[in-house]
Amino acid sequence: MRSARSRRDRPLRGPLVASCAMAEVGRVLYGREEVRRRVEELGRTITGDYVGRKPVLVTVLKGGAVFLADLMRAVDLPLEVSFMAISRYGDAEESLGRVQILLDVELDLAGRDVLLVEDIVDTGLTSRYLLSVLRSRGAASIELCTLLDKTARRIVPIRPRYAGFECPDNFVVGYGLDFRERYRNLPDILQVDDLARLRADPDALTSHVPPAA
């Protein structure tokens, strides 16, 4: 029987880093050092839970790639990674959880312990669908790990086994998360407080883009 989740598995709640005003468009929600520490904590927990096994970590491109890259290096186990890509969808399709798989997992998952690694889980509809797809491949176990858990938007009763941070009901960018393909490379996670202004001026957060070496 699976043991109860430890406190380390539960998402941290509320920003622990002082916010930085950026022309009132957005602010730092979780800073890079806080993210690094939390990812390392998740890696240690996963290492303990999967000791003696060789898990397969699967993420969805593009957003989950940054989190996966750091998480897999924090897991002290033999493991494999694989990627999926799904189609973009509008609000109507999102409400029904319909997605099209553009890139599928290339590994044989039969009998494997699979961990779906997400950048953010909000309504839970897409995650539920992807978990069902992976489960149908004959996986021995399937669990969900997310960096950000936006429970305020949850529609289906899905609870990630591993969650980094509780995410407020705001648009967020950075650390893999984007706005019109921008800001994935930000080392911090930013909360957008004025989405209308960001839509009008997509460069409004460029002051947080790391300078070129």
Short mmCIF file of N, CA and C in Angstrom, two decimals, residues 50-175:
data_model
loop_
_atom_site.label_atom_id
_atom_site.label_comp_id
_atom_site.label_asym_id
_atom_site.label_seq_id
_atom_site.Cartn_x
_atom_site.Cartn_y
_atom_site.Cartn_z
N TYR A 50 10.94 5.77 -5.43
CA TYR A 50 11.16 4.85 -6.55
C TYR A 50 12.46 4.05 -6.40
N VAL A 51 12.99 3.98 -5.19
CA VAL A 51 14.24 3.26 -4.99
C VAL A 51 14.08 1.80 -5.46
N GLY A 52 15.09 1.32 -6.18
CA GLY A 52 15.04 -0.03 -6.71
C GLY A 52 14.29 -0.15 -8.02
N ARG A 53 13.77 0.96 -8.53
CA ARG A 53 13.03 0.94 -9.79
C ARG A 53 13.69 1.89 -10.80
N LYS A 54 13.28 1.79 -12.04
CA LYS A 54 13.82 2.62 -13.11
C LYS A 54 12.67 3.36 -13.77
N PRO A 55 12.28 4.50 -13.20
CA PRO A 55 11.10 5.21 -13.71
C PRO A 55 11.32 5.83 -15.09
N VAL A 56 10.21 6.05 -15.76
CA VAL A 56 10.21 6.79 -17.02
C VAL A 56 9.53 8.13 -16.76
N LEU A 57 10.25 9.21 -16.99
CA LEU A 57 9.70 10.55 -16.82
C LEU A 57 9.25 11.07 -18.19
N VAL A 58 7.98 11.42 -18.28
CA VAL A 58 7.39 11.89 -19.53
C VAL A 58 6.89 13.31 -19.34
N THR A 59 7.26 14.20 -20.25
CA THR A 59 6.75 15.56 -20.17
C THR A 59 6.17 15.99 -21.50
N VAL A 60 5.42 17.09 -21.45
CA VAL A 60 4.76 17.63 -22.64
C VAL A 60 5.51 18.88 -23.08
N LEU A 61 5.95 18.88 -24.32
CA LEU A 61 6.62 20.03 -24.90
C LEU A 61 5.63 21.15 -25.18
N LYS A 62 6.05 22.43 -25.02
CA LYS A 62 7.39 22.82 -24.72
C LYS A 62 7.58 23.16 -23.24
N GLY A 63 6.48 23.50 -22.60
CA GLY A 63 6.55 24.06 -21.26
C GLY A 63 7.24 23.20 -20.24
N GLY A 64 7.04 21.89 -20.29
CA GLY A 64 7.59 21.02 -19.26
C GLY A 64 9.06 20.70 -19.41
N ALA A 65 9.69 21.11 -20.51
CA ALA A 65 11.07 20.71 -20.79
C ALA A 65 12.05 21.26 -19.76
N VAL A 66 11.86 22.50 -19.32
CA VAL A 66 12.79 23.11 -18.37
C VAL A 66 12.69 22.41 -17.02
N PHE A 67 11.48 22.21 -16.55
CA PHE A 67 11.27 21.52 -15.28
C PHE A 67 11.83 20.10 -15.33
N LEU A 68 11.56 19.39 -16.41
CA LEU A 68 12.06 18.02 -16.54
C LEU A 68 13.58 17.99 -16.52
N ALA A 69 14.22 18.91 -17.21
CA ALA A 69 15.68 18.92 -17.28
C ALA A 69 16.30 19.05 -15.89
N ASP A 70 15.72 19.92 -15.04
CA ASP A 70 16.25 20.09 -13.70
C ASP A 70 15.83 18.94 -12.78
N LEU A 71 14.59 18.49 -12.93
CA LEU A 71 14.08 17.43 -12.05
C LEU A 71 14.84 16.13 -12.24
N MET A 72 15.10 15.74 -13.48
CA MET A 72 15.74 14.44 -13.71
C MET A 72 17.16 14.43 -13.15
N ARG A 73 17.81 15.61 -13.11
CA ARG A 73 19.16 15.68 -12.54
C ARG A 73 19.13 15.65 -11.02
N ALA A 74 17.95 15.87 -10.44
CA ALA A 74 17.80 15.81 -8.98
C ALA A 74 17.34 14.44 -8.51
N VAL A 75 17.05 13.54 -9.44
CA VAL A 75 16.63 12.18 -9.10
C VAL A 75 17.84 11.26 -9.21
N ASP A 76 18.23 10.67 -8.09
CA ASP A 76 19.42 9.83 -8.04
C ASP A 76 19.04 8.37 -8.28
N LEU A 77 18.58 8.10 -9.49
CA LEU A 77 18.15 6.76 -9.88
C LEU A 77 18.43 6.58 -11.37
N PRO A 78 18.58 5.33 -11.83
CA PRO A 78 18.57 5.12 -13.28
C PRO A 78 17.16 5.42 -13.79
N LEU A 79 17.06 6.20 -14.84
CA LEU A 79 15.75 6.56 -15.35
C LEU A 79 15.83 6.79 -16.85
N GLU A 80 14.68 6.90 -17.47
CA GLU A 80 14.57 7.27 -18.87
C GLU A 80 13.60 8.43 -18.99
N VAL A 81 13.75 9.20 -20.04
CA VAL A 81 12.85 10.32 -20.29
C VAL A 81 12.26 10.20 -21.69
N SER A 82 11.08 10.75 -21.84
CA SER A 82 10.44 10.78 -23.15
C SER A 82 9.55 12.02 -23.22
N PHE A 83 9.14 12.36 -24.42
CA PHE A 83 8.41 13.60 -24.64
C PHE A 83 7.13 13.36 -25.42
N MET A 84 6.16 14.23 -25.15
CA MET A 84 4.93 14.28 -25.92
C MET A 84 4.71 15.73 -26.36
N ALA A 85 3.95 15.91 -27.42
CA ALA A 85 3.51 17.24 -27.84
C ALA A 85 2.05 17.13 -28.20
N ILE A 86 1.29 18.14 -27.80
CA ILE A 86 -0.14 18.15 -28.08
C ILE A 86 -0.51 19.44 -28.78
N SER A 87 -1.66 19.41 -29.43
CA SER A 87 -2.10 20.58 -30.17
C SER A 87 -2.58 21.66 -29.22
N ARG A 88 -2.44 22.90 -29.69
CA ARG A 88 -3.06 24.00 -28.96
C ARG A 88 -4.57 23.91 -29.11
N TYR A 89 -5.27 24.47 -28.13
CA TYR A 89 -6.72 24.42 -28.22
C TYR A 89 -7.32 25.68 -27.63
N GLY A 90 -8.53 25.97 -28.07
CA GLY A 90 -9.24 27.14 -27.56
C GLY A 90 -9.97 26.82 -26.28
N ASP A 91 -10.62 27.81 -25.73
CA ASP A 91 -11.30 27.65 -24.45
C ASP A 91 -12.38 26.58 -24.50
N ALA A 92 -13.10 26.51 -25.63
CA ALA A 92 -14.19 25.54 -25.72
C ALA A 92 -13.65 24.12 -25.67
N GLU A 93 -12.58 23.86 -26.39
CA GLU A 93 -12.00 22.53 -26.39
C GLU A 93 -11.35 22.23 -25.05
N GLU A 94 -10.73 23.25 -24.43
CA GLU A 94 -10.12 23.02 -23.14
C GLU A 94 -11.15 22.60 -22.11
N SER A 95 -12.33 23.19 -22.19
CA SER A 95 -13.36 22.86 -21.22
C SER A 95 -13.79 21.40 -21.33
N LEU A 96 -13.58 20.81 -22.49
CA LEU A 96 -13.93 19.41 -22.70
C LEU A 96 -12.72 18.49 -22.60
N GLY A 97 -11.55 19.07 -22.45
CA GLY A 97 -10.35 18.27 -22.29
C GLY A 97 -9.89 17.57 -23.55
N ARG A 98 -10.28 18.05 -24.72
CA ARG A 98 -9.89 17.39 -25.97
C ARG A 98 -8.56 17.96 -26.46
N VAL A 99 -7.63 17.08 -26.76
CA VAL A 99 -6.36 17.49 -27.33
C VAL A 99 -5.97 16.49 -28.41
N GLN A 100 -5.10 16.92 -29.28
CA GLN A 100 -4.56 16.05 -30.32
C GLN A 100 -3.10 15.81 -30.02
N ILE A 101 -2.68 14.55 -29.99
CA ILE A 101 -1.29 14.22 -29.73
C ILE A 101 -0.51 14.34 -31.03
N LEU A 102 0.45 15.26 -31.05
CA LEU A 102 1.28 15.49 -32.22
C LEU A 102 2.57 14.70 -32.16
N LEU A 103 3.10 14.51 -30.97
CA LEU A 103 4.31 13.71 -30.74
C LEU A 103 4.02 12.77 -29.60
N ASP A 104 4.23 11.48 -29.84
CA ASP A 104 3.89 10.48 -28.83
C ASP A 104 5.16 9.90 -28.21
N VAL A 105 4.99 9.28 -27.06
CA VAL A 105 6.10 8.61 -26.38
C VAL A 105 6.63 7.49 -27.27
N GLU A 106 7.96 7.43 -27.43
CA GLU A 106 8.54 6.42 -28.31
C GLU A 106 8.96 5.17 -27.55
N LEU A 107 8.91 5.20 -26.22
CA LEU A 107 9.32 4.05 -25.42
C LEU A 107 8.16 3.08 -25.21
N ASP A 108 8.49 1.83 -25.01
CA ASP A 108 7.49 0.83 -24.62
C ASP A 108 7.27 0.98 -23.12
N LEU A 109 6.07 1.35 -22.73
CA LEU A 109 5.77 1.62 -21.32
C LEU A 109 5.19 0.42 -20.60
N ALA A 110 5.03 -0.69 -21.26
CA ALA A 110 4.45 -1.87 -20.63
C ALA A 110 5.31 -2.30 -19.44
N GLY A 111 4.67 -2.39 -18.29
CA GLY A 111 5.36 -2.82 -17.09
C GLY A 111 6.27 -1.78 -16.46
N ARG A 112 6.26 -0.57 -16.97
CA ARG A 112 7.16 0.47 -16.45
C ARG A 112 6.44 1.36 -15.43
N ASP A 113 7.25 2.00 -14.59
CA ASP A 113 6.75 2.99 -13.65
C ASP A 113 6.88 4.37 -14.30
N VAL A 114 5.76 4.99 -14.60
CA VAL A 114 5.74 6.22 -15.39
C VAL A 114 5.36 7.40 -14.51
N LEU A 115 6.10 8.49 -14.69
CA LEU A 115 5.82 9.74 -13.98
C LEU A 115 5.59 10.82 -15.02
N LEU A 116 4.36 11.31 -15.11
CA LEU A 116 4.04 12.41 -16.01
C LEU A 116 4.46 13.71 -15.34
N VAL A 117 5.37 14.45 -15.97
CA VAL A 117 5.94 15.67 -15.42
C VAL A 117 5.33 16.87 -16.15
N GLU A 118 4.57 17.68 -15.44
CA GLU A 118 3.89 18.83 -16.02
C GLU A 118 4.48 20.13 -15.46
N ASP A 119 4.46 21.18 -16.28
CA ASP A 119 4.85 22.49 -15.78
C ASP A 119 3.78 23.07 -14.88
N ILE A 120 2.51 22.89 -15.27
CA ILE A 120 1.40 23.43 -14.48
C ILE A 120 0.16 22.56 -14.71
N VAL A 121 -0.59 22.36 -13.65
CA VAL A 121 -1.88 21.67 -13.72
C VAL A 121 -2.93 22.64 -13.24
N ASP A 122 -3.90 22.95 -14.10
CA ASP A 122 -4.96 23.87 -13.67
C ASP A 122 -6.31 23.16 -13.63
N THR A 123 -7.04 23.10 -14.74
CA THR A 123 -8.34 22.43 -14.71
C THR A 123 -8.18 20.94 -14.43
N GLY A 124 -7.06 20.38 -14.82
CA GLY A 124 -6.84 18.95 -14.64
C GLY A 124 -7.33 18.11 -15.79
N LEU A 125 -8.05 18.70 -16.74
CA LEU A 125 -8.64 17.94 -17.83
C LEU A 125 -7.58 17.34 -18.75
N THR A 126 -6.62 18.15 -19.16
CA THR A 126 -5.57 17.64 -20.06
C THR A 126 -4.71 16.60 -19.35
N SER A 127 -4.36 16.87 -18.09
CA SER A 127 -3.55 15.91 -17.34
C SER A 127 -4.29 14.58 -17.20
N ARG A 128 -5.57 14.65 -16.91
CA ARG A 128 -6.35 13.41 -16.79
C ARG A 128 -6.34 12.63 -18.08
N TYR A 129 -6.48 13.33 -19.20
CA TYR A 129 -6.47 12.65 -20.50
C TYR A 129 -5.11 12.01 -20.76
N LEU A 130 -4.04 12.75 -20.52
CA LEU A 130 -2.71 12.21 -20.77
C LEU A 130 -2.41 11.02 -19.85
N LEU A 131 -2.82 11.10 -18.62
CA LEU A 131 -2.63 9.98 -17.71
C LEU A 131 -3.36 8.73 -18.20
N SER A 132 -4.57 8.93 -18.73
CA SER A 132 -5.31 7.78 -19.25
C SER A 132 -4.64 7.19 -20.48
N VAL A 133 -4.06 8.05 -21.32
CA VAL A 133 -3.33 7.56 -22.50
C VAL A 133 -2.12 6.73 -22.06
N LEU A 134 -1.35 7.26 -21.13
CA LEU A 134 -0.16 6.55 -20.67
C LEU A 134 -0.54 5.26 -19.94
N ARG A 135 -1.61 5.30 -19.18
CA ARG A 135 -2.06 4.10 -18.48
C ARG A 135 -2.48 3.01 -19.46
N SER A 136 -3.03 3.42 -20.59
CA SER A 136 -3.49 2.44 -21.58
C SER A 136 -2.33 1.70 -22.24
N ARG A 137 -1.11 2.22 -22.07
CA ARG A 137 0.07 1.56 -22.66
C ARG A 137 0.58 0.42 -21.78
N GLY A 138 -0.11 0.12 -20.72
CA GLY A 138 0.27 -1.02 -19.89
C GLY A 138 1.28 -0.70 -18.80
N ALA A 139 1.37 0.57 -18.40
CA ALA A 139 2.32 0.94 -17.36
C ALA A 139 1.99 0.24 -16.05
N ALA A 140 3.04 -0.15 -15.31
CA ALA A 140 2.84 -0.80 -14.02
C ALA A 140 2.29 0.20 -13.00
N SER A 141 2.73 1.46 -13.11
CA SER A 141 2.22 2.52 -12.25
C SER A 141 2.31 3.83 -13.02
N ILE A 142 1.43 4.75 -12.67
CA ILE A 142 1.43 6.05 -13.32
C ILE A 142 1.12 7.10 -12.27
N GLU A 143 1.99 8.12 -12.17
CA GLU A 143 1.80 9.19 -11.21
C GLU A 143 2.01 10.53 -11.90
N LEU A 144 1.55 11.59 -11.24
CA LEU A 144 1.63 12.93 -11.80
C LEU A 144 2.50 13.81 -10.92
N CYS A 145 3.43 14.52 -11.54
CA CYS A 145 4.28 15.49 -10.87
C CYS A 145 4.14 16.82 -11.59
N THR A 146 3.86 17.88 -10.85
CA THR A 146 3.74 19.20 -11.46
C THR A 146 4.53 20.23 -10.67
N LEU A 147 5.11 21.18 -11.38
CA LEU A 147 5.81 22.26 -10.70
C LEU A 147 4.81 23.20 -10.04
N LEU A 148 3.76 23.58 -10.78
CA LEU A 148 2.75 24.50 -10.28
C LEU A 148 1.39 23.81 -10.25
N ASP A 149 0.70 23.94 -9.14
CA ASP A 149 -0.60 23.32 -8.98
C ASP A 149 -1.64 24.41 -8.77
N LYS A 150 -2.40 24.70 -9.83
CA LYS A 150 -3.39 25.79 -9.77
C LYS A 150 -4.75 25.19 -9.42
N THR A 151 -4.94 24.90 -8.15
CA THR A 151 -6.15 24.21 -7.70
C THR A 151 -7.39 25.09 -7.82
N ALA A 152 -7.20 26.41 -7.88
CA ALA A 152 -8.36 27.30 -7.98
C ALA A 152 -9.14 27.08 -9.26
N ARG A 153 -8.48 26.52 -10.28
CA ARG A 153 -9.16 26.29 -11.56
C ARG A 153 -9.51 24.82 -11.80
N ARG A 154 -9.35 23.99 -10.78
CA ARG A 154 -9.56 22.57 -10.95
C ARG A 154 -11.02 22.26 -11.27
N ILE A 155 -11.21 21.44 -12.30
CA ILE A 155 -12.55 20.99 -12.69
C ILE A 155 -12.76 19.54 -12.32
N VAL A 156 -11.74 18.71 -12.56
CA VAL A 156 -11.84 17.28 -12.26
C VAL A 156 -11.05 16.99 -10.99
N PRO A 157 -11.47 15.98 -10.24
CA PRO A 157 -10.80 15.68 -8.97
C PRO A 157 -9.48 14.95 -9.17
N ILE A 158 -8.47 15.68 -9.61
CA ILE A 158 -7.16 15.10 -9.83
C ILE A 158 -6.17 15.78 -8.87
N ARG A 159 -5.36 14.97 -8.21
CA ARG A 159 -4.40 15.50 -7.24
C ARG A 159 -3.02 14.96 -7.58
N PRO A 160 -2.09 15.81 -7.98
CA PRO A 160 -0.75 15.34 -8.30
C PRO A 160 -0.10 14.66 -7.09
N ARG A 161 0.61 13.58 -7.35
CA ARG A 161 1.36 12.92 -6.27
C ARG A 161 2.47 13.84 -5.78
N TYR A 162 3.08 14.57 -6.70
CA TYR A 162 4.17 15.48 -6.37
C TYR A 162 3.83 16.86 -6.93
N ALA A 163 3.91 17.88 -6.09
CA ALA A 163 3.62 19.24 -6.54
C ALA A 163 4.61 20.20 -5.91
N GLY A 164 5.13 21.11 -6.74
CA GLY A 164 6.13 22.05 -6.26
C GLY A 164 5.55 23.20 -5.48
N PHE A 165 4.67 23.97 -6.14
CA PHE A 165 4.12 25.17 -5.54
C PHE A 165 2.63 25.25 -5.83
N GLU A 166 1.89 25.81 -4.88
CA GLU A 166 0.51 26.18 -5.13
C GLU A 166 0.52 27.46 -5.95
N CYS A 167 -0.18 27.46 -7.08
CA CYS A 167 -0.18 28.61 -7.98
C CYS A 167 -1.48 29.39 -7.83
N PRO A 168 -1.39 30.70 -7.64
CA PRO A 168 -2.62 31.50 -7.57
C PRO A 168 -3.32 31.51 -8.93
N ASP A 169 -4.55 31.96 -8.92
CA ASP A 169 -5.34 31.99 -10.15
C ASP A 169 -4.98 33.22 -10.97
N ASN A 170 -3.72 33.24 -11.42
CA ASN A 170 -3.20 34.31 -12.26
C ASN A 170 -2.39 33.69 -13.39
N PHE A 171 -2.22 34.45 -14.46
CA PHE A 171 -1.37 34.00 -15.56
C PHE A 171 0.08 34.09 -15.10
N VAL A 172 0.87 33.06 -15.42
CA VAL A 172 2.27 33.03 -15.00
C VAL A 172 3.16 32.73 -16.20
N VAL A 173 4.38 33.24 -16.14
CA VAL A 173 5.37 32.99 -17.19
C VAL A 173 6.72 32.72 -16.54
N GLY A 174 7.62 32.17 -17.34
CA GLY A 174 8.97 31.90 -16.87
C GLY A 174 9.19 30.44 -16.55
N TYR A 175 10.46 30.03 -16.55
CA TYR A 175 10.84 28.66 -16.23
C TYR A 175 10.06 27.66 -17.10
#
